[in-house]
Amino acid sequence: MTEKYLRRVLDNVKTAVMVADENFKTVFYNRAFRTLFPSGTAKGKLGSVTACAENGKKCGEEDGCRGCALAAAFEDAFLSGKEVSRRIFQRVNTGGSVHEVGYSITVTPLGGGLCMGAIDDAFELEIARELQTAKTIQQRLLPVGKWAGGKKYSYMYIPCRDIGGDLPDVYETDGKACGVIADVSGKGISAGMLTAFVKAAYDKKAISPAQAIISLSAKFRELNLDERNYVTVAAVNIDSEKITYSMAGHNVPLLLKTDSGITRIMLNSPPVSTWFDNPAYFDDTIPYKKGDILVLLTDGVTECKNDRGEMFGIDKVARTLSTARTSDDFIKSLENNLRAFCRDLNDDVTAIAFDL
């Protein structure tokens, strides 16, 4: 009778709970656990009851559990005899499809060769599914080619979270190569939604970069967001002789490598925001010659910090560019130098380079 009521109590606990033995065989789970893993088997080992998409049939075997954080959490709890808490990222089957989930589990030894696992942030499973979908959508917003308007280009896009707040875009209009790099306020999901807005609202048919930014600014104001939300933009149109450029609050200079050295291009202007009633944006031009390289960056590159708190800085970017032979060479070297300088990138890192 006691066991019957105990099971009823556990089934009404909102926390997902499972109990497994030393062979990873599940001997009990409650209703909340089954809600989280609806495609799992009614009985079996950890991999089976969680519908593991990796190697669930070999759960408990050495080759089946290699790299499995869930199995490692239970194993560590058994071996140490102490409570173990872990962050788990797992690929699971749900209704014939495979997706990634993330959750935290605390494994507690119960004695008698049993351990109990409790998943505290159960709702994050659904969030993880949505994040994965959002990440896939954002990846599809990125440039897909290597050529535009007769110009070869290369780019780097490294979000510091699953969802980034930077947007690189390259396209062709009227035979000209066009590039846009935007950096929105914030990080994560809200930033990802703003980048999608910028992608959709930026007018690629505008007669100049400044006109496109003016149109973007008007559409942004229609969102009626508060002052914490803003977008910085740098945009270029490249024809056969010159670069026409405009900026909106983008404090990182464009870099142009020529035979005579590297030119830093700046243009003072406000970001796309609700801060000003009538923000003004202007175009300017600069000539170029065949063989030059044009670079657009976000501040995640220049403000990347190492363990000592030192920033990578525009000078290191310029030195990297000074030894680059092509846009592709520059982007590869820049990424290598950034990763050598900073172990953990603390902001979205984005750059576009054109061979002129």
PDB file of N, CA, C and O in Angstrom, residues 78-126:
ATOM      1  N   PHE A  78      27.385   6.786  -9.088  1.00  0.00           N
ATOM      2  CA  PHE A  78      27.594   5.436  -8.550  1.00  0.00           C
ATOM      3  C   PHE A  78      29.002   5.283  -7.975  1.00  0.00           C
ATOM      4  O   PHE A  78      29.193   4.756  -6.870  1.00  0.00           O
ATOM      5  N   LEU A  79      30.010   5.749  -8.716  1.00  0.00           N
ATOM      6  CA  LEU A  79      31.396   5.551  -8.305  1.00  0.00           C
ATOM      7  C   LEU A  79      31.780   6.405  -7.101  1.00  0.00           C
ATOM      8  O   LEU A  79      32.524   5.960  -6.218  1.00  0.00           O
ATOM      9  N   SER A  80      31.279   7.633  -7.059  1.00  0.00           N
ATOM     10  CA  SER A  80      31.658   8.539  -5.971  1.00  0.00           C
ATOM     11  C   SER A  80      30.774   8.400  -4.739  1.00  0.00           C
ATOM     12  O   SER A  80      31.179   8.750  -3.632  1.00  0.00           O
ATOM     13  N   GLY A  81      29.572   7.879  -4.939  1.00  0.00           N
ATOM     14  CA  GLY A  81      28.629   7.805  -3.835  1.00  0.00           C
ATOM     15  C   GLY A  81      28.106   9.159  -3.419  1.00  0.00           C
ATOM     16  O   GLY A  81      27.539   9.312  -2.343  1.00  0.00           O
ATOM     17  N   LYS A  82      28.300  10.169  -4.299  1.00  0.00           N
ATOM     18  CA  LYS A  82      27.877  11.530  -3.985  1.00  0.00           C
ATOM     19  C   LYS A  82      26.946  12.064  -5.070  1.00  0.00           C
ATOM     20  O   LYS A  82      26.920  11.559  -6.186  1.00  0.00           O
ATOM     21  N   GLU A  83      26.225  13.101  -4.710  1.00  0.00           N
ATOM     22  CA  GLU A  83      25.311  13.736  -5.657  1.00  0.00           C
ATOM     23  C   GLU A  83      26.102  14.405  -6.779  1.00  0.00           C
ATOM     24  O   GLU A  83      27.118  15.058  -6.536  1.00  0.00           O
ATOM     25  N   VAL A  84      25.627  14.247  -7.998  1.00  0.00           N
ATOM     26  CA  VAL A  84      26.292  14.806  -9.173  1.00  0.00           C
ATOM     27  C   VAL A  84      25.288  15.619  -9.982  1.00  0.00           C
ATOM     28  O   VAL A  84      24.176  15.143 -10.256  1.00  0.00           O
ATOM     29  N   SER A  85      25.666  16.841 -10.347  1.00  0.00           N
ATOM     30  CA  SER A  85      24.810  17.687 -11.183  1.00  0.00           C
ATOM     31  C   SER A  85      25.507  17.945 -12.508  1.00  0.00           C
ATOM     32  O   SER A  85      26.696  18.273 -12.534  1.00  0.00           O
ATOM     33  N   ARG A  86      24.780  17.800 -13.592  1.00  0.00           N
ATOM     34  CA  ARG A  86      25.360  17.972 -14.920  1.00  0.00           C
ATOM     35  C   ARG A  86      24.392  18.697 -15.847  1.00  0.00           C
ATOM     36  O   ARG A  86      23.171  18.625 -15.683  1.00  0.00           O
ATOM     37  N   ARG A  87      24.976  19.353 -16.834  1.00  0.00           N
ATOM     38  CA  ARG A  87      24.216  19.954 -17.922  1.00  0.00           C
ATOM     39  C   ARG A  87      24.252  18.966 -19.088  1.00  0.00           C
ATOM     40  O   ARG A  87      25.328  18.539 -19.508  1.00  0.00           O
ATOM     41  N   ILE A  88      23.093  18.573 -19.596  1.00  0.00           N
ATOM     42  CA  ILE A  88      23.011  17.539 -20.617  1.00  0.00           C
ATOM     43  C   ILE A  88      22.496  18.127 -21.931  1.00  0.00           C
ATOM     44  O   ILE A  88      21.507  18.846 -21.952  1.00  0.00           O
ATOM     45  N   PHE A  89      23.207  17.831 -23.014  1.00  0.00           N
ATOM     46  CA  PHE A  89      22.730  18.138 -24.359  1.00  0.00           C
ATOM     47  C   PHE A  89      22.603  16.809 -25.092  1.00  0.00           C
ATOM     48  O   PHE A  89      23.575  16.058 -25.185  1.00  0.00           O
ATOM     49  N   GLN A  90      21.427  16.504 -25.581  1.00  0.00           N
ATOM     50  CA  GLN A  90      21.136  15.172 -26.095  1.00  0.00           C
ATOM     51  C   GLN A  90      20.291  15.253 -27.358  1.00  0.00           C
ATOM     52  O   GLN A  90      19.420  16.115 -27.484  1.00  0.00           O
ATOM     53  N   ARG A  91      20.583  14.375 -28.299  1.00  0.00           N
ATOM     54  CA  ARG A  91      19.766  14.258 -29.503  1.00  0.00           C
ATOM     55  C   ARG A  91      18.757  13.136 -29.271  1.00  0.00           C
ATOM     56  O   ARG A  91      19.132  12.015 -28.947  1.00  0.00           O
ATOM     57  N   VAL A  92      17.461  13.451 -29.421  1.00  0.00           N
ATOM     58  CA  VAL A  92      16.421  12.466 -29.143  1.00  0.00           C
ATOM     59  C   VAL A  92      15.475  12.345 -30.327  1.00  0.00           C
ATOM     60  O   VAL A  92      15.338  13.260 -31.146  1.00  0.00           O
ATOM     61  N   ASN A  93      14.810  11.180 -30.406  1.00  0.00           N
ATOM     62  CA  ASN A  93      13.785  10.938 -31.420  1.00  0.00           C
ATOM     63  C   ASN A  93      12.431  11.351 -30.869  1.00  0.00           C
ATOM     64  O   ASN A  93      12.078  10.994 -29.746  1.00  0.00           O
ATOM     65  N   THR A  94      11.695  12.095 -31.668  1.00  0.00           N
ATOM     66  CA  THR A  94      10.335  12.476 -31.286  1.00  0.00           C
ATOM     67  C   THR A  94       9.442  12.403 -32.507  1.00  0.00           C
ATOM     68  O   THR A  94       9.601  13.182 -33.444  1.00  0.00           O
ATOM     69  N   GLY A  95       8.535  11.467 -32.521  1.00  0.00           N
ATOM     70  CA  GLY A  95       7.603  11.360 -33.631  1.00  0.00           C
ATOM     71  C   GLY A  95       8.270  11.168 -34.980  1.00  0.00           C
ATOM     72  O   GLY A  95       7.809  11.700 -35.987  1.00  0.00           O
ATOM     73  N   GLY A  96       9.376  10.438 -35.011  1.00  0.00           N
ATOM     74  CA  GLY A  96      10.053  10.164 -36.267  1.00  0.00           C
ATOM     75  C   GLY A  96      11.102  11.192 -36.659  1.00  0.00           C
ATOM     76  O   GLY A  96      11.842  10.986 -37.620  1.00  0.00           O
ATOM     77  N   SER A  97      11.196  12.321 -35.943  1.00  0.00           N
ATOM     78  CA  SER A  97      12.215  13.328 -36.234  1.00  0.00           C
ATOM     79  C   SER A  97      13.237  13.361 -35.102  1.00  0.00           C
ATOM     80  O   SER A  97      12.982  12.901 -33.994  1.00  0.00           O
ATOM     81  N   VAL A  98      14.395  13.915 -35.412  1.00  0.00           N
ATOM     82  CA  VAL A  98      15.470  14.007 -34.428  1.00  0.00           C
ATOM     83  C   VAL A  98      15.743  15.476 -34.131  1.00  0.00           C
ATOM     84  O   VAL A  98      15.844  16.293 -35.046  1.00  0.00           O
ATOM     85  N   HIS A  99      15.842  15.821 -32.847  1.00  0.00           N
ATOM     86  CA  HIS A  99      16.189  17.187 -32.484  1.00  0.00           C
ATOM     87  C   HIS A  99      17.047  17.170 -31.225  1.00  0.00           C
ATOM     88  O   HIS A  99      17.139  16.165 -30.528  1.00  0.00           O
ATOM     89  N   GLU A 100      17.694  18.309 -30.974  1.00  0.00           N
ATOM     90  CA  GLU A 100      18.552  18.427 -29.804  1.00  0.00           C
ATOM     91  C   GLU A 100      17.769  19.030 -28.640  1.00  0.00           C
ATOM     92  O   GLU A 100      16.977  19.943 -28.829  1.00  0.00           O
ATOM     93  N   VAL A 101      18.036  18.502 -27.436  1.00  0.00           N
ATOM     94  CA  VAL A 101      17.412  19.045 -26.233  1.00  0.00           C
ATOM     95  C   VAL A 101      18.513  19.347 -25.226  1.00  0.00           C
ATOM     96  O   VAL A 101      19.611  18.798 -25.285  1.00  0.00           O
ATOM     97  N   GLY A 102      18.208  20.247 -24.309  1.00  0.00           N
ATOM     98  CA  GLY A 102      19.159  20.571 -23.253  1.00  0.00           C
ATOM     99  C   GLY A 102      18.450  20.620 -21.919  1.00  0.00           C
ATOM    100  O   GLY A 102      17.350  21.158 -21.820  1.00  0.00           O
ATOM    101  N   TYR A 103      19.067  20.058 -20.882  1.00  0.00           N
ATOM    102  CA  TYR A 103      18.453  20.086 -19.560  1.00  0.00           C
ATOM    103  C   TYR A 103      19.523  19.853 -18.505  1.00  0.00           C
ATOM    104  O   TYR A 103      20.640  19.408 -18.792  1.00  0.00           O
ATOM    105  N   SER A 104      19.192  20.184 -17.267  1.00  0.00           N
ATOM    106  CA  SER A 104      20.074  19.933 -16.135  1.00  0.00           C
ATOM    107  C   SER A 104      19.526  18.760 -15.328  1.00  0.00           C
ATOM    108  O   SER A 104      18.320  18.661 -15.122  1.00  0.00           O
ATOM    109  N   ILE A 105      20.428  17.896 -14.890  1.00  0.00           N
ATOM    110  CA  ILE A 105      19.990  16.739 -14.094  1.00  0.00           C
ATOM    111  C   ILE A 105      20.862  16.618 -12.854  1.00  0.00           C
ATOM    112  O   ILE A 105      22.074  16.877 -12.901  1.00  0.00           O
ATOM    113  N   THR A 106      20.240  16.285 -11.742  1.00  0.00           N
ATOM    114  CA  THR A 106      20.950  16.008 -10.499  1.00  0.00           C
ATOM    115  C   THR A 106      20.752  14.543 -10.167  1.00  0.00           C
ATOM    116  O   THR A 106      19.606  14.084 -10.018  1.00  0.00           O
ATOM    117  N   VAL A 107      21.858  13.801 -10.105  1.00  0.00           N
ATOM    118  CA  VAL A 107      21.803  12.361  -9.844  1.00  0.00           C
ATOM    119  C   VAL A 107      22.231  12.111  -8.401  1.00  0.00           C
ATOM    120  O   VAL A 107      23.331  12.503  -7.995  1.00  0.00           O
ATOM    121  N   THR A 108      21.360  11.435  -7.631  1.00  0.00           N
ATOM    122  CA  THR A 108      21.597  11.210  -6.202  1.00  0.00           C
ATOM    123  C   THR A 108      21.634   9.709  -5.906  1.00  0.00           C
ATOM    124  O   THR A 108      20.679   8.984  -6.241  1.00  0.00           O
ATOM    125  N   PRO A 109      22.716   9.178  -5.305  1.00  0.00           N
ATOM    126  CA  PRO A 109      22.755   7.766  -4.909  1.00  0.00           C
ATOM    127  C   PRO A 109      21.698   7.460  -3.849  1.00  0.00           C
ATOM    128  O   PRO A 109      21.539   8.210  -2.884  1.00  0.00           O
ATOM    129  N   LEU A 110      20.961   6.376  -4.060  1.00  0.00           N
ATOM    130  CA  LEU A 110      19.923   5.972  -3.107  1.00  0.00           C
ATOM    131  C   LEU A 110      20.343   4.795  -2.255  1.00  0.00           C
ATOM    132  O   LEU A 110      19.650   4.440  -1.295  1.00  0.00           O
ATOM    133  N   GLY A 111      21.457   4.158  -2.598  1.00  0.00           N
ATOM    134  CA  GLY A 111      21.862   2.940  -1.924  1.00  0.00           C
ATOM    135  C   GLY A 111      21.244   1.728  -2.606  1.00  0.00           C
ATOM    136  O   GLY A 111      20.301   1.850  -3.405  1.00  0.00           O
ATOM    137  N   GLY A 112      21.760   0.562  -2.305  1.00  0.00           N
ATOM    138  CA  GLY A 112      21.212  -0.648  -2.890  1.00  0.00           C
ATOM    139  C   GLY A 112      21.429  -0.731  -4.394  1.00  0.00           C
ATOM    140  O   GLY A 112      20.650  -1.368  -5.105  1.00  0.00           O
ATOM    141  N   GLY A 113      22.473  -0.045  -4.908  1.00  0.00           N
ATOM    142  CA  GLY A 113      22.761  -0.107  -6.340  1.00  0.00           C
ATOM    143  C   GLY A 113      21.835   0.716  -7.192  1.00  0.00           C
ATOM    144  O   GLY A 113      21.681   0.450  -8.385  1.00  0.00           O
ATOM    145  N   LEU A 114      21.203   1.743  -6.620  1.00  0.00           N
ATOM    146  CA  LEU A 114      20.275   2.593  -7.369  1.00  0.00           C
ATOM    147  C   LEU A 114      20.665   4.066  -7.247  1.00  0.00           C
ATOM    148  O   LEU A 114      21.209   4.496  -6.236  1.00  0.00           O
ATOM    149  N   CYS A 115      20.378   4.824  -8.305  1.00  0.00           N
ATOM    150  CA  CYS A 115      20.552   6.276  -8.290  1.00  0.00           C
ATOM    151  C   CYS A 115      19.306   6.929  -8.872  1.00  0.00           C
ATOM    152  O   CYS A 115      18.679   6.391  -9.789  1.00  0.00           O
ATOM    153  N   MET A 116      18.970   8.085  -8.330  1.00  0.00           N
ATOM    154  CA  MET A 116      17.810   8.823  -8.812  1.00  0.00           C
ATOM    155  C   MET A 116      18.278  10.068  -9.565  1.00  0.00           C
ATOM    156  O   MET A 116      19.134  10.816  -9.090  1.00  0.00           O
ATOM    157  N   GLY A 117      17.704  10.293 -10.752  1.00  0.00           N
ATOM    158  CA  GLY A 117      17.995  11.496 -11.515  1.00  0.00           C
ATOM    159  C   GLY A 117      16.788  12.402 -11.529  1.00  0.00           C
ATOM    160  O   GLY A 117      15.675  11.962 -11.814  1.00  0.00           O
ATOM    161  N   ALA A 118      16.992  13.682 -11.188  1.00  0.00           N
ATOM    162  CA  ALA A 118      15.904  14.664 -11.172  1.00  0.00           C
ATOM    163  C   ALA A 118      16.229  15.784 -12.153  1.00  0.00           C
ATOM    164  O   ALA A 118      17.293  16.397 -12.076  1.00  0.00           O
ATOM    165  N   ILE A 119      15.317  16.034 -13.096  1.00  0.00           N
ATOM    166  CA  ILE A 119      15.479  17.101 -14.081  1.00  0.00           C
ATOM    167  C   ILE A 119      14.703  18.312 -13.581  1.00  0.00           C
ATOM    168  O   ILE A 119      13.481  18.282 -13.490  1.00  0.00           O
ATOM    169  N   ASP A 120      15.440  19.372 -13.236  1.00  0.00           N
ATOM    170  CA  ASP A 120      14.808  20.528 -12.613  1.00  0.00           C
ATOM    171  C   ASP A 120      14.162  21.471 -13.618  1.00  0.00           C
ATOM    172  O   ASP A 120      13.059  21.944 -13.411  1.00  0.00           O
ATOM    173  N   ASP A 121      14.904  21.811 -14.705  1.00  0.00           N
ATOM    174  CA  ASP A 121      14.380  22.786 -15.662  1.00  0.00           C
ATOM    175  C   ASP A 121      13.757  22.074 -16.854  1.00  0.00           C
ATOM    176  O   ASP A 121      14.203  22.172 -17.974  1.00  0.00           O
ATOM    177  N   ALA A 122      12.679  21.368 -16.568  1.00  0.00           N
ATOM    178  CA  ALA A 122      12.040  20.534 -17.579  1.00  0.00           C
ATOM    179  C   ALA A 122      11.567  21.328 -18.784  1.00  0.00           C
ATOM    180  O   ALA A 122      11.640  20.856 -19.905  1.00  0.00           O
ATOM    181  N   PHE A 123      11.088  22.540 -18.569  1.00  0.00           N
ATOM    182  CA  PHE A 123      10.545  23.311 -19.682  1.00  0.00           C
ATOM    183  C   PHE A 123      11.606  23.683 -20.699  1.00  0.00           C
ATOM    184  O   PHE A 123      11.306  24.045 -21.815  1.00  0.00           O
ATOM    185  N   GLU A 124      12.867  23.607 -20.310  1.00  0.00           N
ATOM    186  CA  GLU A 124      13.918  23.991 -21.232  1.00  0.00           C
ATOM    187  C   GLU A 124      14.041  23.020 -22.398  1.00  0.00           C
ATOM    188  O   GLU A 124      14.644  23.331 -23.413  1.00  0.00           O
ATOM    189  N   LEU A 125      13.482  21.855 -22.263  1.00  0.00           N
ATOM    190  CA  LEU A 125      13.492  20.913 -23.380  1.00  0.00           C
ATOM    191  C   LEU A 125      12.776  21.514 -24.587  1.00  0.00           C
ATOM    192  O   LEU A 125      13.275  21.488 -25.708  1.00  0.00           O
ATOM    193  N   GLU A 126      11.602  22.089 -24.350  1.00  0.00           N
ATOM    194  CA  GLU A 126      10.859  22.694 -25.443  1.00  0.00           C
ATOM    195  C   GLU A 126      11.576  23.933 -25.965  1.00  0.00           C
ATOM    196  O   GLU A 126      11.612  24.187 -27.164  1.00  0.00           O
TER     197      GLU A 126
END
